[in-house]
GROMACS .gro file of C-alpha atoms in nm:
model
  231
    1UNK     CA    1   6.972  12.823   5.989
    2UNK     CA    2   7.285  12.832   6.190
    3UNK     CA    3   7.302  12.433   6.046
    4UNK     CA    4   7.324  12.547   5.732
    5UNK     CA    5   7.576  12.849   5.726
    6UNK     CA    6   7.819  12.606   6.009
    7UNK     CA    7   7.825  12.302   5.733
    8UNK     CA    8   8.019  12.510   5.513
    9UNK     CA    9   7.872  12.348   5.228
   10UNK     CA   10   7.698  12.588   4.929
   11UNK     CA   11   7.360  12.646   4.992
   12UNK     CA   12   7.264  12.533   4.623
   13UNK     CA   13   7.395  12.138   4.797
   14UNK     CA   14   7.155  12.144   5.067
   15UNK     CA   15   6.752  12.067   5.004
   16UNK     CA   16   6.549  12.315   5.307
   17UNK     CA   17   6.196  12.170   5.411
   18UNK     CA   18   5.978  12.298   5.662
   19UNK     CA   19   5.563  12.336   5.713
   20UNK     CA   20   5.313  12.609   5.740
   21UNK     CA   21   5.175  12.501   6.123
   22UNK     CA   22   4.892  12.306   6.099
   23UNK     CA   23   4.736  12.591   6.290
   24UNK     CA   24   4.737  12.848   6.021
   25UNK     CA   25   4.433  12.812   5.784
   26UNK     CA   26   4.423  13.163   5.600
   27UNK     CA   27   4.607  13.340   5.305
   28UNK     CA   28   4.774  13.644   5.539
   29UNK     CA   29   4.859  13.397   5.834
   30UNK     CA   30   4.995  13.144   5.582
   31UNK     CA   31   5.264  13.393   5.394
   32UNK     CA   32   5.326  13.552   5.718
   33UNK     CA   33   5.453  13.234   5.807
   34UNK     CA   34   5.664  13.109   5.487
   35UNK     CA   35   5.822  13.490   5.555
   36UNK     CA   36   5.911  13.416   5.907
   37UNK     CA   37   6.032  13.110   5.795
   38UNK     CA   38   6.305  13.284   5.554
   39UNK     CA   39   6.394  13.500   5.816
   40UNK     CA   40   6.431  13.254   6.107
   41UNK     CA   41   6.679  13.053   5.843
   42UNK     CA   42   6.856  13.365   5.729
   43UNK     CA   43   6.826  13.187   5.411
   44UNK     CA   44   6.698  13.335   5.033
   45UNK     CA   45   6.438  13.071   4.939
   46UNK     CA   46   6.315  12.720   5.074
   47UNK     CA   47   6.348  12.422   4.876
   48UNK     CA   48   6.012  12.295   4.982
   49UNK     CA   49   5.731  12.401   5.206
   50UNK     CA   50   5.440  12.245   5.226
   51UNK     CA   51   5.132  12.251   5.484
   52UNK     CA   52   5.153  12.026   5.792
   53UNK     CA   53   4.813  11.897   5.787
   54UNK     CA   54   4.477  11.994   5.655
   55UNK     CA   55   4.358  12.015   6.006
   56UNK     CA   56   4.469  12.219   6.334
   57UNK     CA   57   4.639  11.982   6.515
   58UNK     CA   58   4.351  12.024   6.816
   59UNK     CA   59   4.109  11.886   6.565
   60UNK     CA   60   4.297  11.540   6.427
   61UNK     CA   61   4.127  11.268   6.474
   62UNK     CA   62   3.803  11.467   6.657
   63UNK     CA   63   3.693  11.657   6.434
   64UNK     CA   64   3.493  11.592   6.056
   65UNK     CA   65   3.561  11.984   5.951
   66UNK     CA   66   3.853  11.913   5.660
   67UNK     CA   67   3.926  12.312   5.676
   68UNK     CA   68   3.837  12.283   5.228
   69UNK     CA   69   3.820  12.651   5.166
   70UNK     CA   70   4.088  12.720   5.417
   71UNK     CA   71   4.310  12.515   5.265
   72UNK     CA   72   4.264  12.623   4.936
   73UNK     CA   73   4.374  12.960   5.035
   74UNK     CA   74   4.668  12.813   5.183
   75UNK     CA   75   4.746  12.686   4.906
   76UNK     CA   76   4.701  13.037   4.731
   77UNK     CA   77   4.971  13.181   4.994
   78UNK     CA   78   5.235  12.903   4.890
   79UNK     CA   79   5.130  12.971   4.504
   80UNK     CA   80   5.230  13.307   4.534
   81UNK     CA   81   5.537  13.251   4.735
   82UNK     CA   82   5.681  12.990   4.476
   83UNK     CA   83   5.619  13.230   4.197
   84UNK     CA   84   5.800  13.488   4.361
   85UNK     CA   85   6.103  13.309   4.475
   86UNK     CA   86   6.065  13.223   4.799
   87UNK     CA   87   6.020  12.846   4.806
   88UNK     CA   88   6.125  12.596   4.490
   89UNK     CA   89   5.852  12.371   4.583
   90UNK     CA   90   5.541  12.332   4.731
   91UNK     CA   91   5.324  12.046   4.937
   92UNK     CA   92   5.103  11.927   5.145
   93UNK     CA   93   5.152  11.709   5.450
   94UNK     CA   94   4.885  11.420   5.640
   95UNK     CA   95   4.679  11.494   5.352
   96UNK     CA   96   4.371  11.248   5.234
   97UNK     CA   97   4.298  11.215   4.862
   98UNK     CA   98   4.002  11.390   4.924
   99UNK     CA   99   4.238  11.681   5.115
  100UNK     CA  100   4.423  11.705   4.768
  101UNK     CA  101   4.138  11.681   4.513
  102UNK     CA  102   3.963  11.968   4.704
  103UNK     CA  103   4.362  12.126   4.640
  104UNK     CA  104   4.333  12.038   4.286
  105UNK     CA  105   3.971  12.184   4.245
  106UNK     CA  106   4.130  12.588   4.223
  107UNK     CA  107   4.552  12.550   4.194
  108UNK     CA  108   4.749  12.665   3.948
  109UNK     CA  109   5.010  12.394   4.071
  110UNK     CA  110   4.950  12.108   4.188
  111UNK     CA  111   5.111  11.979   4.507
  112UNK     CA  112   5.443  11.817   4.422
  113UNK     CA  113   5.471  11.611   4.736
  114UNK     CA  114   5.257  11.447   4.990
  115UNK     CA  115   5.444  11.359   5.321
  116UNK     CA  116   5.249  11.100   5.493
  117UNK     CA  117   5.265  10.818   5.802
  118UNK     CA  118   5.398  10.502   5.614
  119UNK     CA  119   5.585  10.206   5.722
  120UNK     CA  120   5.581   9.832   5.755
  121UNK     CA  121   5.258   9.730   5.921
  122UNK     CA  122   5.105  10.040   5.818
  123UNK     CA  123   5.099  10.115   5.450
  124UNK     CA  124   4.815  10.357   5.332
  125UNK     CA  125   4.876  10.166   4.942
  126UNK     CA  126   4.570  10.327   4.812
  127UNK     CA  127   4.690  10.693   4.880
  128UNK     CA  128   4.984  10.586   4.739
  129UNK     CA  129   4.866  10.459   4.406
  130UNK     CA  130   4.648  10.797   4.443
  131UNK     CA  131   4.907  11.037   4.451
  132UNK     CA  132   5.171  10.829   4.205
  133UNK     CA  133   4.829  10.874   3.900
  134UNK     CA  134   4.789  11.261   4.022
  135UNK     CA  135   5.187  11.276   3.966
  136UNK     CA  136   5.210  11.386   4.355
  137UNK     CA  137   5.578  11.184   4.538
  138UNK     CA  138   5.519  11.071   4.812
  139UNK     CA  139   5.735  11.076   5.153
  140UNK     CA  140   5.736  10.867   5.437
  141UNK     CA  141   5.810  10.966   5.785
  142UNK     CA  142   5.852  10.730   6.022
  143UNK     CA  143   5.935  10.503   5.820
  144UNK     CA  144   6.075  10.298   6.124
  145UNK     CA  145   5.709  10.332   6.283
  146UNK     CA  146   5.875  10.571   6.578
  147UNK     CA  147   6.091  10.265   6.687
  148UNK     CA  148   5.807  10.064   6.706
  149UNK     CA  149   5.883   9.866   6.416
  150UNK     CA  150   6.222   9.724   6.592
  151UNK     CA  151   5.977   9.561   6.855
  152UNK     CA  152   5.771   9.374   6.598
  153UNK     CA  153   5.942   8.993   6.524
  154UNK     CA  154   5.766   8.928   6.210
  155UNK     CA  155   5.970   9.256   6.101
  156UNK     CA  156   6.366   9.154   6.280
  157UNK     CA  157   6.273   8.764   6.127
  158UNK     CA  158   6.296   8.934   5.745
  159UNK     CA  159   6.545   9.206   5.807
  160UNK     CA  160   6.777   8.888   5.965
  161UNK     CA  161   6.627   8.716   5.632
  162UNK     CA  162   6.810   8.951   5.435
  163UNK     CA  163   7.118   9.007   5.689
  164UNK     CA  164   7.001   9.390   5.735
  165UNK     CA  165   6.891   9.563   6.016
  166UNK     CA  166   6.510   9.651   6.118
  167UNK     CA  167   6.574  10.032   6.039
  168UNK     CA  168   6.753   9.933   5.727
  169UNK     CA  169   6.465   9.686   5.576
  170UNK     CA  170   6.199   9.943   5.686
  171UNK     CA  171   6.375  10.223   5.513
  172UNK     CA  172   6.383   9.983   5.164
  173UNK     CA  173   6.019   9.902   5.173
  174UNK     CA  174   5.953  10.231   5.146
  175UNK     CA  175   6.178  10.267   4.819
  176UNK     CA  176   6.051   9.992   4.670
  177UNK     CA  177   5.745  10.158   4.719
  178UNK     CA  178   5.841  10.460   4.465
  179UNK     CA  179   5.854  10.702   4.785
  180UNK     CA  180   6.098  10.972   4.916
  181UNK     CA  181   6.185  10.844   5.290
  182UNK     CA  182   6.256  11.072   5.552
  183UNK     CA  183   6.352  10.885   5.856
  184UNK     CA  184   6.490  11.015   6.190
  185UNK     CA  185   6.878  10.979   6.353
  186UNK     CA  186   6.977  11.086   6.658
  187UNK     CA  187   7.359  10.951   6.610
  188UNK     CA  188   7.574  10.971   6.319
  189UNK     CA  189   7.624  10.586   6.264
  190UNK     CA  190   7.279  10.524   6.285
  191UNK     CA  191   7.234  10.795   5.979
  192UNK     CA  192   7.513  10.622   5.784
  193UNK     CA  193   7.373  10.306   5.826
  194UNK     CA  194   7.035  10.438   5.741
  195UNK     CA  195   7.187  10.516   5.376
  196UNK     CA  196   7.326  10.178   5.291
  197UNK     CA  197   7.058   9.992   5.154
  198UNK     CA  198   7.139   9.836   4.850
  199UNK     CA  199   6.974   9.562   4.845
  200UNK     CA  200   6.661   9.439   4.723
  201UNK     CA  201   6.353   9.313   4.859
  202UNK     CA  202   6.199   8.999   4.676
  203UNK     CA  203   5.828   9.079   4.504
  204UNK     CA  204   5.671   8.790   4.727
  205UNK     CA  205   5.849   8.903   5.092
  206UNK     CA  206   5.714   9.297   4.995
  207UNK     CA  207   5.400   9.138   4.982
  208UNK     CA  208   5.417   8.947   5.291
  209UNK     CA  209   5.578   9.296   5.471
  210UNK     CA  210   5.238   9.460   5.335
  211UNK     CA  211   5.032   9.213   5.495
  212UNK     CA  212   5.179   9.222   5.840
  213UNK     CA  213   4.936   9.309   6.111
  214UNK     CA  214   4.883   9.716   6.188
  215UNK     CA  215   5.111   9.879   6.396
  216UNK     CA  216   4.845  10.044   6.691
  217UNK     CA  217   5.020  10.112   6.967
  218UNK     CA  218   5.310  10.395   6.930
  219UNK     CA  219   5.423  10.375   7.221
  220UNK     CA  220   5.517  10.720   7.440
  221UNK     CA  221   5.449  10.895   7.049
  222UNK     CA  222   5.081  10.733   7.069
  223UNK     CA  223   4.958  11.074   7.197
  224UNK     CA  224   5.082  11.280   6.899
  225UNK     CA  225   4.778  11.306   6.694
  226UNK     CA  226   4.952  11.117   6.333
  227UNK     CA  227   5.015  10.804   6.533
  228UNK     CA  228   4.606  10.828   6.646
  229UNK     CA  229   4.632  11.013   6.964
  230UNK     CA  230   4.463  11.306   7.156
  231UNK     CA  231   4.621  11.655   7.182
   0.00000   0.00000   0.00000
């Protein structure tokens, strides 16, 4: 919030995202939440909210409950809050298609965006394809694999290929991939540099990025449950 009234920059030129906690799996916790939201920011409306996964965070990768009816009245709370103002779009997050069909099954909108785990060496191109026939975007975060992806030499041998950087080639697979890409800067050159990637990756090296060998090991984020770790 305080980022957004120090940029000095209209509020209508800036694009707001943040999550219900994955935690919060019923209608009155849900809009309690999008309201604290708006008054933690100090701002009018949201641009986008969406859910941050369709389990508590305790229960990734442990647990086979998918939280359906919960969900669904999650769902109801953001519903309601984007017909009365308070966020301009809605989505889900670290949701299966399963996750979103069970979504579909009782909304009166349908999520607009599914932010997901996708990068080189780990490309979930089914839930892709998914999503692009429902008409749901989808965003990648770490689309560098957490700084992972700067280790891997079959990934520096085609970003030197194409006289870019790791970060850089990442970042353009995802494009090429019709998704929204969210990736993470701590310093302002690396952000600058993040945005200058016009350039194009052949048909035959995406393939070959596609088929590189999966990403398992994340490293010191391995114990956050989206990289396959235990809370």
């Amino acid at each position: 919030g305080n980022g957004i009234r120090e940029s000095g920059l209209p509020r209508a030129e800036l694009f707001v995202t943040t999550k219900i906690a994955a935690e919060y799996k019923d209608y009155k916790s849900a809009a309690d939440s999008i309201d604290s939201s708006l008054t933690a920011l100090k701002t009018d409306y949201i641009d986008l909210m969406i859910i941050h996964s369709p389990q508590p965070w305790a229960e990734v990768n442990q647990s086979e409950n998918r939280y359906l009816a919960e969900n669904r009245e999650v769902w109801r709370a953001l519903e309601d809050a984007l017909s009365a103002g308070k966020v301009r779009a809605i989505g889900v997050s670290n949701f299966l298609q399963g996750d979103i069909e069970n979504i579909l099954q009782a909304a009166k909108v349908k999520p607009m965006v599914n932010q997901i785990l996708c990068h080189i060496a780990n490309t979930p191109l089914d839930l892709i394809d998914w999503c692009a026939s429902q008409g749901i975007l989808t965003e990648a975060y770490s689309p560098v694999a957490h700084g992972e992806a700067l280790k891997n030499q079959s990934i520096a041998a085609m970003a030197e290929k194409y006289g870019v950087t790791v970060a850089q080639l990442c970042i353009r697979y995802c494009i090429q991939l019709g998704m929204i890409v969210l990736p993470k800067a701590a310093k302002a050159e690396h952000q600058k540099a993040n945005a200058e990637v016009d350039f194009e990756i052949t048909a035959a090296d995406m393939e070959l990025l596609k088929s590189i060998e999966r990403i398992k090991d994340y490293g010191e984020a391995s114990f956050f449950p989206v990289f396959g770790g235990r809370l």
